[in-house]
Rosetta silent file (secondary structure, phi, psi, omega in degrees, C-alpha in Angstrom):
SEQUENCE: XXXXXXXXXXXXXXXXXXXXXXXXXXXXXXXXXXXXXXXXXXXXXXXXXXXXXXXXXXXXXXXXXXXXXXXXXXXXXXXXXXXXXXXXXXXXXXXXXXXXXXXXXXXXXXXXXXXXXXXXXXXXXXXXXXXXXXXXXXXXXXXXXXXXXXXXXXXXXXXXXXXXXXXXXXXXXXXXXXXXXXXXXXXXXXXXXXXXXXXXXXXXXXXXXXXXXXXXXXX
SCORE:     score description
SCORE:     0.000 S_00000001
   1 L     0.000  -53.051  173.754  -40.279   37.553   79.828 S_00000001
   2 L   -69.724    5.052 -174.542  -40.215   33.918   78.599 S_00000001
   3 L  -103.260  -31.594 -175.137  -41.482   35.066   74.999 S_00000001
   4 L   -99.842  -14.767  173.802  -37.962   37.628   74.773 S_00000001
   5 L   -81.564  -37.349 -170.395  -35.564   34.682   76.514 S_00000001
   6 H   -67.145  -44.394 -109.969  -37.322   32.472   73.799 S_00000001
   7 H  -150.263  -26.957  160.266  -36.900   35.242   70.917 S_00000001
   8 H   -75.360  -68.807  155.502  -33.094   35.640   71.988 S_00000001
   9 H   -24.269  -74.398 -156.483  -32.621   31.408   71.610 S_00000001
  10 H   -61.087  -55.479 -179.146  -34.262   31.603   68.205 S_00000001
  11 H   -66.009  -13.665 -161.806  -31.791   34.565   66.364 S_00000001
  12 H   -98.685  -15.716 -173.056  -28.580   32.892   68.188 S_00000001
  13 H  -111.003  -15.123  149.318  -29.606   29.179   66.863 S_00000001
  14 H   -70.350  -39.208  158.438  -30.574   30.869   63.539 S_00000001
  15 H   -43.869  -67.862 -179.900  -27.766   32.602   63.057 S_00000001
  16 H   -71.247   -9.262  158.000  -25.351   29.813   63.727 S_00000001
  17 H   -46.067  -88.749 -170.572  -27.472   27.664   61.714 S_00000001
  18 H   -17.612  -68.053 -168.497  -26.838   30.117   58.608 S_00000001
  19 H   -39.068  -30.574 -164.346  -23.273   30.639   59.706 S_00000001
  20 H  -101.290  -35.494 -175.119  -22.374   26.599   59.592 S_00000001
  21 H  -101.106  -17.926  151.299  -24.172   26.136   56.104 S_00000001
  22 H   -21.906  -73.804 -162.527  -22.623   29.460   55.180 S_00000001
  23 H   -88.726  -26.163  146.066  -19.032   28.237   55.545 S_00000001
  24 L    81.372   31.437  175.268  -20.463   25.002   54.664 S_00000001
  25 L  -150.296  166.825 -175.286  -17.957   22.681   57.235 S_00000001
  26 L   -69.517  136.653  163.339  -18.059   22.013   60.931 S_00000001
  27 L  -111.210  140.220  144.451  -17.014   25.241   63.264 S_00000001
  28 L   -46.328  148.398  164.675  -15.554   25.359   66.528 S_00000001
  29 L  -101.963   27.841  164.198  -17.569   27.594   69.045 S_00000001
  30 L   -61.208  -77.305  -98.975  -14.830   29.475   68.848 S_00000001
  31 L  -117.686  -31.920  179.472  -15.017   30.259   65.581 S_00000001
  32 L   -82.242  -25.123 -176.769  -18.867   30.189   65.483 S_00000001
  33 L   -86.613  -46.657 -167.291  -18.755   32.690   68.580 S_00000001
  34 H   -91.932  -19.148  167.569  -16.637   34.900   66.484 S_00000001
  35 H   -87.006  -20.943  177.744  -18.507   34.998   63.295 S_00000001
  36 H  -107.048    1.544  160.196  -21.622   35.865   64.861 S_00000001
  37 H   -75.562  -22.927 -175.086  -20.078   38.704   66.734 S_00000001
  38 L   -70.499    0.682 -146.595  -18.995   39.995   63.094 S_00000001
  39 L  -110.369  154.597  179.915  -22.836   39.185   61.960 S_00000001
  40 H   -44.840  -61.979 -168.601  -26.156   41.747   62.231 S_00000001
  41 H   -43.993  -19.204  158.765  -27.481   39.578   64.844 S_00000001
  42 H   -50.561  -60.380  177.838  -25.169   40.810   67.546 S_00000001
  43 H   -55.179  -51.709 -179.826  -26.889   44.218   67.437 S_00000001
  44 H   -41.310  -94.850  169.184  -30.463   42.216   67.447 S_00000001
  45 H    -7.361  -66.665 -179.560  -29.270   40.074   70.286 S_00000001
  46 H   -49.181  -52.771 -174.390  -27.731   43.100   72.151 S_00000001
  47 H   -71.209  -14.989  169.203  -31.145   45.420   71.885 S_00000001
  48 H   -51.351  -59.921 -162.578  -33.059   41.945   73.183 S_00000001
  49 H   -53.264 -102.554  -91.675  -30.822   41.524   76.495 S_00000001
  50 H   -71.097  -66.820 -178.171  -31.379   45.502   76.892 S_00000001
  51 H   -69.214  -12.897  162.107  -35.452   45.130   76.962 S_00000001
  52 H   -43.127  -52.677 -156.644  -34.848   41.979   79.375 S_00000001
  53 H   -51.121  -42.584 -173.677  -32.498   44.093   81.114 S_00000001
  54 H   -52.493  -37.404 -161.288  -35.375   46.989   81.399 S_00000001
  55 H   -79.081  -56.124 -165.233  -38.215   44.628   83.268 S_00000001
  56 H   -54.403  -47.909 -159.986  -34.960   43.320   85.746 S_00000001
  57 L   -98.071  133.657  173.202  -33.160   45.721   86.498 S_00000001
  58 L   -38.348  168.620 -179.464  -33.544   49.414   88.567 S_00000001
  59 L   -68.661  -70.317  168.143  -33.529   52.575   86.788 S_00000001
  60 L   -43.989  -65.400 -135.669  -29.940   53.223   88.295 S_00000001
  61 L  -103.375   73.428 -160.483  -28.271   49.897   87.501 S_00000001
  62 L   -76.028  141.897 -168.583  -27.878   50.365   83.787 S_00000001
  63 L   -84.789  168.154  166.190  -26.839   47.083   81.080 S_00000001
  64 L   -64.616  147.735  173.695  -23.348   48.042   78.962 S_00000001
  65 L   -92.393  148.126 -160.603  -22.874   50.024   75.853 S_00000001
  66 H   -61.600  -18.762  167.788  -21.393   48.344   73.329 S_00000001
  67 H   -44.324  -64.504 -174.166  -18.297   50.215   73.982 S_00000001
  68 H   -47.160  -50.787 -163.847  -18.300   48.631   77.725 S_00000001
  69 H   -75.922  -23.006  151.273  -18.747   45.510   76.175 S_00000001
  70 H   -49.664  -78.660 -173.564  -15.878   45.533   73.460 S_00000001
  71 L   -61.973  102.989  176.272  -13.129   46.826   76.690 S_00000001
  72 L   -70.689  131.691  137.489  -12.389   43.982   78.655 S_00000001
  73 L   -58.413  154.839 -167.241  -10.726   45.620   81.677 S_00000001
  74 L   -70.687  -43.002  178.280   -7.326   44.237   82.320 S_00000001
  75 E  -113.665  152.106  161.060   -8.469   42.596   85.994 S_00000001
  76 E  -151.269  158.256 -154.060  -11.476   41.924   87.049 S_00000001
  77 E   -56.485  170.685  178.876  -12.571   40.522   90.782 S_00000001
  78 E  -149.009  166.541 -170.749  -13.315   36.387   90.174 S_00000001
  79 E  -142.479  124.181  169.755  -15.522   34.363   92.289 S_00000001
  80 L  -124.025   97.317 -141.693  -14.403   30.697   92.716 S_00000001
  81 L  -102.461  146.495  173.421  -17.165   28.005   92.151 S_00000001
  82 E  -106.211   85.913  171.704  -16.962   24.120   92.613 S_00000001
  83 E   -80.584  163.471  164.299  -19.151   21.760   90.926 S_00000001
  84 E  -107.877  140.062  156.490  -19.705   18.053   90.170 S_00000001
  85 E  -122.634  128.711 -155.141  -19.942   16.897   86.540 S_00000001
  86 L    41.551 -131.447 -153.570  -20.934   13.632   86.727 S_00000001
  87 L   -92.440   -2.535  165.963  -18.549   11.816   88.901 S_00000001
  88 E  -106.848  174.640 -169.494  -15.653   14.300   88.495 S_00000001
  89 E   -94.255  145.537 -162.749  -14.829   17.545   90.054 S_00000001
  90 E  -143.900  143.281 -165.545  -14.836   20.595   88.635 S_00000001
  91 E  -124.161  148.262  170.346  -13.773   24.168   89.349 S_00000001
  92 E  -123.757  150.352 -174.445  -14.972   27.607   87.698 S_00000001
  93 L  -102.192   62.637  179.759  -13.608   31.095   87.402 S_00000001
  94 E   -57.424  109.044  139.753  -17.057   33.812   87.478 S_00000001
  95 E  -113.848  145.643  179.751  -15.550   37.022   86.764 S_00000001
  96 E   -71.759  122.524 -179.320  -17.224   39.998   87.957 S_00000001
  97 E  -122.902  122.894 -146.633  -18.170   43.348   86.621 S_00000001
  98 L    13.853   45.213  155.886  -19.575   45.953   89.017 S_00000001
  99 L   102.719  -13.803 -178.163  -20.747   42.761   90.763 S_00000001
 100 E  -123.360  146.653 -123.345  -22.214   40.776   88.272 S_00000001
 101 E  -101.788  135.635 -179.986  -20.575   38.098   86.274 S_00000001
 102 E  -123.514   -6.560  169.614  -19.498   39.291   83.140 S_00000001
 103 E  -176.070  158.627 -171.671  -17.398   35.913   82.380 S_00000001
 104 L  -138.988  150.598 -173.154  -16.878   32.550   83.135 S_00000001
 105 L  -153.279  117.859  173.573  -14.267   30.040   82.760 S_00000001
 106 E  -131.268  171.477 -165.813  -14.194   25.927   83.945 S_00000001
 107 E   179.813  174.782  171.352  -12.252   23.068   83.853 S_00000001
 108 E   -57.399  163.528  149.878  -11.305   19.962   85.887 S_00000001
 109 L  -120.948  104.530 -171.886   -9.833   20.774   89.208 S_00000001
 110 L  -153.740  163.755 -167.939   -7.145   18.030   89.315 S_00000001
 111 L  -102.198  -11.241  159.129   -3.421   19.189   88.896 S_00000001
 112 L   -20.539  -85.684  175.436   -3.245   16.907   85.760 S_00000001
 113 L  -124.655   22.681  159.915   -5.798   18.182   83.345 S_00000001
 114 E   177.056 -143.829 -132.261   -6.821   21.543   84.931 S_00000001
 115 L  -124.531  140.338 -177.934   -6.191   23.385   87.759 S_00000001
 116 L  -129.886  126.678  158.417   -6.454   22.155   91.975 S_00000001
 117 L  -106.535  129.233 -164.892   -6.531   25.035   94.260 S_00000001
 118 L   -59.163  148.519 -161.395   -6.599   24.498   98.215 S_00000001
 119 L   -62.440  -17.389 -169.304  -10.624   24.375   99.253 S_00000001
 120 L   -77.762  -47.278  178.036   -9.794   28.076  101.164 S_00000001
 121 L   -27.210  111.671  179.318   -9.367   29.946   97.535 S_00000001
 122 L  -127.869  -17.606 -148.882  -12.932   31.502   96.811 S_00000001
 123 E  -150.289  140.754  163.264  -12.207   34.466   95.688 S_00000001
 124 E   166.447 -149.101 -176.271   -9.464   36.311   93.439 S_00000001
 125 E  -124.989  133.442  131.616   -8.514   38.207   89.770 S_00000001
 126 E   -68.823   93.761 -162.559   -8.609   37.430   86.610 S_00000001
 127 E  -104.948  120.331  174.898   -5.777   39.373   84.483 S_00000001
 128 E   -62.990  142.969  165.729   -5.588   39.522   80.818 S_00000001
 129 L  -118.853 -172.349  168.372   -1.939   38.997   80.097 S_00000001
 130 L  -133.997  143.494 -158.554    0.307   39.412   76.949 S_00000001
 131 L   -94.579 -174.408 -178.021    2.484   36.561   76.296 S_00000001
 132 L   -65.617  -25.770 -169.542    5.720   37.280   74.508 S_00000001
 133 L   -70.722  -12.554 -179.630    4.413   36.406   70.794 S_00000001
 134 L    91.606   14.835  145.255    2.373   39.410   71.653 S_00000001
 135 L   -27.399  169.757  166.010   -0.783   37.010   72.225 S_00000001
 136 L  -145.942  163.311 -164.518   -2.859   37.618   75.506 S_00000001
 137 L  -134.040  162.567  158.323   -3.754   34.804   77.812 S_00000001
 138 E  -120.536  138.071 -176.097   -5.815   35.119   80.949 S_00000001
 139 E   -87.492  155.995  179.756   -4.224   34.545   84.448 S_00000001
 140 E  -112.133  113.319  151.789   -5.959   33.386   88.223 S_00000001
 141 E  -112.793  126.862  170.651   -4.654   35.813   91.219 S_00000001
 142 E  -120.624 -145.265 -179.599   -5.546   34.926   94.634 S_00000001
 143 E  -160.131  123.821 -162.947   -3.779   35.826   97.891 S_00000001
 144 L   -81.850 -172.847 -179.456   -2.735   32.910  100.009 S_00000001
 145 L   -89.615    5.160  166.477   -3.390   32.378  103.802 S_00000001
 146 L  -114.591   23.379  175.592   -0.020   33.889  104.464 S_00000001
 147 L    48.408   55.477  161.427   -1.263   36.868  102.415 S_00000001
 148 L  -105.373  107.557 -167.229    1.385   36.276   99.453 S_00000001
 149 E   -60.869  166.532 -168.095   -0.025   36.699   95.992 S_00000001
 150 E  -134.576  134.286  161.387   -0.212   33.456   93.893 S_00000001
 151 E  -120.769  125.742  153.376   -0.633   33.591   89.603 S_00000001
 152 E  -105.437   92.157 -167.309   -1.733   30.554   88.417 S_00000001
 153 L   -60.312  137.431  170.065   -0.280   31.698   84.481 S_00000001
 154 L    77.821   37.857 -178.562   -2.668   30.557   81.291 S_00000001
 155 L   -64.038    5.803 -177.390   -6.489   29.201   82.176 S_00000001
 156 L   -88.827  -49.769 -166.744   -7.118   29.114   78.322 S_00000001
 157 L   -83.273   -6.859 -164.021   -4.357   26.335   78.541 S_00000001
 158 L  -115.615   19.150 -164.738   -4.864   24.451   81.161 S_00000001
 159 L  -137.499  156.148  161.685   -8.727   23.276   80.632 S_00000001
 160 L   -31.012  120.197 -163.718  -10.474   21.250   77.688 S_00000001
 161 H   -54.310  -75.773 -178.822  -10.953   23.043   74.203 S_00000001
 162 H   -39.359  -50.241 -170.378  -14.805   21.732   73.735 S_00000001
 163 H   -95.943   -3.717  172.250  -15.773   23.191   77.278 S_00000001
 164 H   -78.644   -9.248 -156.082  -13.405   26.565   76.926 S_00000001
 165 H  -124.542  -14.531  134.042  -15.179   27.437   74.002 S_00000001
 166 H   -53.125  -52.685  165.767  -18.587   26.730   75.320 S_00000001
 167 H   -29.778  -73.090 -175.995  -17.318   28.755   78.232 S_00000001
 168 H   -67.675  -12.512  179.546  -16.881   31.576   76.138 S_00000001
 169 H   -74.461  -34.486  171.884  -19.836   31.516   74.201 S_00000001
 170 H   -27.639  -70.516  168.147  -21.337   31.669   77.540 S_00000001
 171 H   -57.883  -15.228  174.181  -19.547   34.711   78.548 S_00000001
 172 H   -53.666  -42.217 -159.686  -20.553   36.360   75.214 S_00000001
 173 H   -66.310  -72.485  170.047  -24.243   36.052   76.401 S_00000001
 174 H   -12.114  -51.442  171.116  -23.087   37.495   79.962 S_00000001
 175 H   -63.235  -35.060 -165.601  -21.576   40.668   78.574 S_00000001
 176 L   -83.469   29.643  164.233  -24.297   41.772   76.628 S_00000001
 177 L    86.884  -12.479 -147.174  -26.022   42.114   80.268 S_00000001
 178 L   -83.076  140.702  179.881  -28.869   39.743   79.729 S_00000001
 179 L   -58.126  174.527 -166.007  -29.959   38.750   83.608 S_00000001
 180 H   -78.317  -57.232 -153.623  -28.415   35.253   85.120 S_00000001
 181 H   -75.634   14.886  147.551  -31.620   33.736   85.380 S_00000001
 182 H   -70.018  -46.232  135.160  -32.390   34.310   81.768 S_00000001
 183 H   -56.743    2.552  161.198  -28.981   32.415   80.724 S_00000001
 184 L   -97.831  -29.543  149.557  -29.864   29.862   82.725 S_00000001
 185 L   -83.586  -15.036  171.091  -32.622   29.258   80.889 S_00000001
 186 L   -71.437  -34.341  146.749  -31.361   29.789   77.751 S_00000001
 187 L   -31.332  -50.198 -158.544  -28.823   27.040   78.700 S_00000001
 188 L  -111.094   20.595  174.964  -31.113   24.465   79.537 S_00000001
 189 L   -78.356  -37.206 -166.649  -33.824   25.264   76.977 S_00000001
 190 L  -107.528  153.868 -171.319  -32.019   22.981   74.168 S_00000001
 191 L  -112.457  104.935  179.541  -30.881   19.409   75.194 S_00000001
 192 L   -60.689  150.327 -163.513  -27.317   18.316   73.911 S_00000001
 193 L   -95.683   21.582 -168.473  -26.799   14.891   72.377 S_00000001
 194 L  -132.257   99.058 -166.017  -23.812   14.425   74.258 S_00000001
 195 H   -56.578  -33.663 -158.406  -24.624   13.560   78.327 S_00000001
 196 H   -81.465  -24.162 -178.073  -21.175   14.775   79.786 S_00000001
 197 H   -54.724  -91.580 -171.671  -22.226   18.193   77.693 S_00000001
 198 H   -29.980  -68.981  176.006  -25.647   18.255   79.290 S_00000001
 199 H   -53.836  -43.026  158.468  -23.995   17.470   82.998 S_00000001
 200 H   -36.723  -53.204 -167.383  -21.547   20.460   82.528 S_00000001
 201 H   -86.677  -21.611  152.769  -24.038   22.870   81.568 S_00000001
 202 H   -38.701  -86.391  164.042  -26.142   21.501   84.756 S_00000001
 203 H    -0.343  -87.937  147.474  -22.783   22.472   86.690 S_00000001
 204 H   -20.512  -62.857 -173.067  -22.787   25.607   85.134 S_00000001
 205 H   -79.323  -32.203  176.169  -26.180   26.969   85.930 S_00000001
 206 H   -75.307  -13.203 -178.422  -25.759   25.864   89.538 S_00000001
 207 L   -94.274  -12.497 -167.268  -22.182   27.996   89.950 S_00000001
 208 L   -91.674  -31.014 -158.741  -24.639   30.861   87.750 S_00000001
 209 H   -75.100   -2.304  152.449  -27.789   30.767   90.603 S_00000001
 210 H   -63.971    6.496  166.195  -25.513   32.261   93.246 S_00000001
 211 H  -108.481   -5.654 -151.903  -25.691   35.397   91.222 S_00000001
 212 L   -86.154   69.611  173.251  -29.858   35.485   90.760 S_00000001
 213 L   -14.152  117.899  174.782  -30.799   38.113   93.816 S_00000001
 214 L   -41.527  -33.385 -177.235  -32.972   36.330   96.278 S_00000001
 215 L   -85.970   -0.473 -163.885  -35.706   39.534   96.058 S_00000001
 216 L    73.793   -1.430 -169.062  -36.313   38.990   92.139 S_00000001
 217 L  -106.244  136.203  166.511  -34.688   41.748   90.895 S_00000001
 218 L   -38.723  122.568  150.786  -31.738   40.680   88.494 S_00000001
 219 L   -98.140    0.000    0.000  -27.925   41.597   87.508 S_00000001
């Protein structure tokens, strides 16, 4: 198992090696996220998570076809986790696909620079939306304690670039199925040269081990 999480690390930090001397300037990990979906190494990457997926998972509980994994659904259920990085507070958006996190999204939770929701919000949707330019954004639905719905419009907009776009590489990994406690190590196998980086991704993995079944078997 640690020889195919290891073997997963190695094509995604070779690839974006290549990619970055390729283009031969600094990428976003946007942009670096998006070049290496267009790149062979997706398909590699994909058939890894799949034998992970095999030793984790039941017979019945099958990883996504790349088809699933292309089709976002328009909502999907959210889970709403609270971490400390360093000394500030910080809130994340897990959303869930037949139960198991298929994306993730953080920020501060201050009403500033990202988003403050009252401590009962735990729970809610994430909805792709389409903005007028014909863009799509994604929105936070919960349902309040007077049972009203609430949209909090635009989480792309409301949280730090550098950690949305970690965020998403994240969720790349997530889709292709690979189990949580296999992206949790794949997080914390390389050590960033930047501490608030490093304390995020700490964050992270502790809002991820609430998904790692207690019995040993995986989503």
């Amino acid at each position: 198992m640690d020889s195919l999480a290891e073997e997963i690390l190695h094509h995604i930090a070779s690839e974006a090696s290549r990619i970055q001397h390729q283009f031969q300037r600094p990428l976003t990990p946007e942009q670096l996220f998006l070049q290496m979906k267009r790149s062979d190494v997706a398909e590699e990457i994909e058939d890894l998570c799949k034998k992970v997926q095999a030793i984790n998972h039941p017979a019945d509980d099958k990883p996504y076809t790349s088809e699933e994994i292309r089709i976002r659904p328009n909502a999907l259920e959210c889970d709403v986790v609270r971490f400390q990085n360093n000394k500030d507070k910080w809130i994340a958006f897990v959303g869930l696909k037949d139960g198991r996190p298929y994306e993730i999204f953080t920020g501060l939770a201050d009403d500033e620079y990202g988003i403050m929701l009252p401590k009962s919000v735990t729970h809610g949707k994430i909805i792709r939306a389409l903005n007028d330019d014909g863009s799509h954004r994604y929105d936070f639905q919960f349902v309040n304690t007077r049972g009203f719905k609430t949209t909090v419009e635009g989480l792309s907009y409301r949280f730090d670039r550098v950690f949305w776009n970690y965020a998403k590489l994240i969720s790349g990994v997530l889709r292709y199925g690979m189990p949580v406690d296999q992206v949790i190590k794949l997080l914390t196998s390389p050590q960033m040269d930047n501490d608030n980086i490093n304390s995020w991704i700490n964050g992270v993995c502790k809002a991820l081990k609430r998904y790692v079944r207690h019995e040993g078997t995986l989503f």
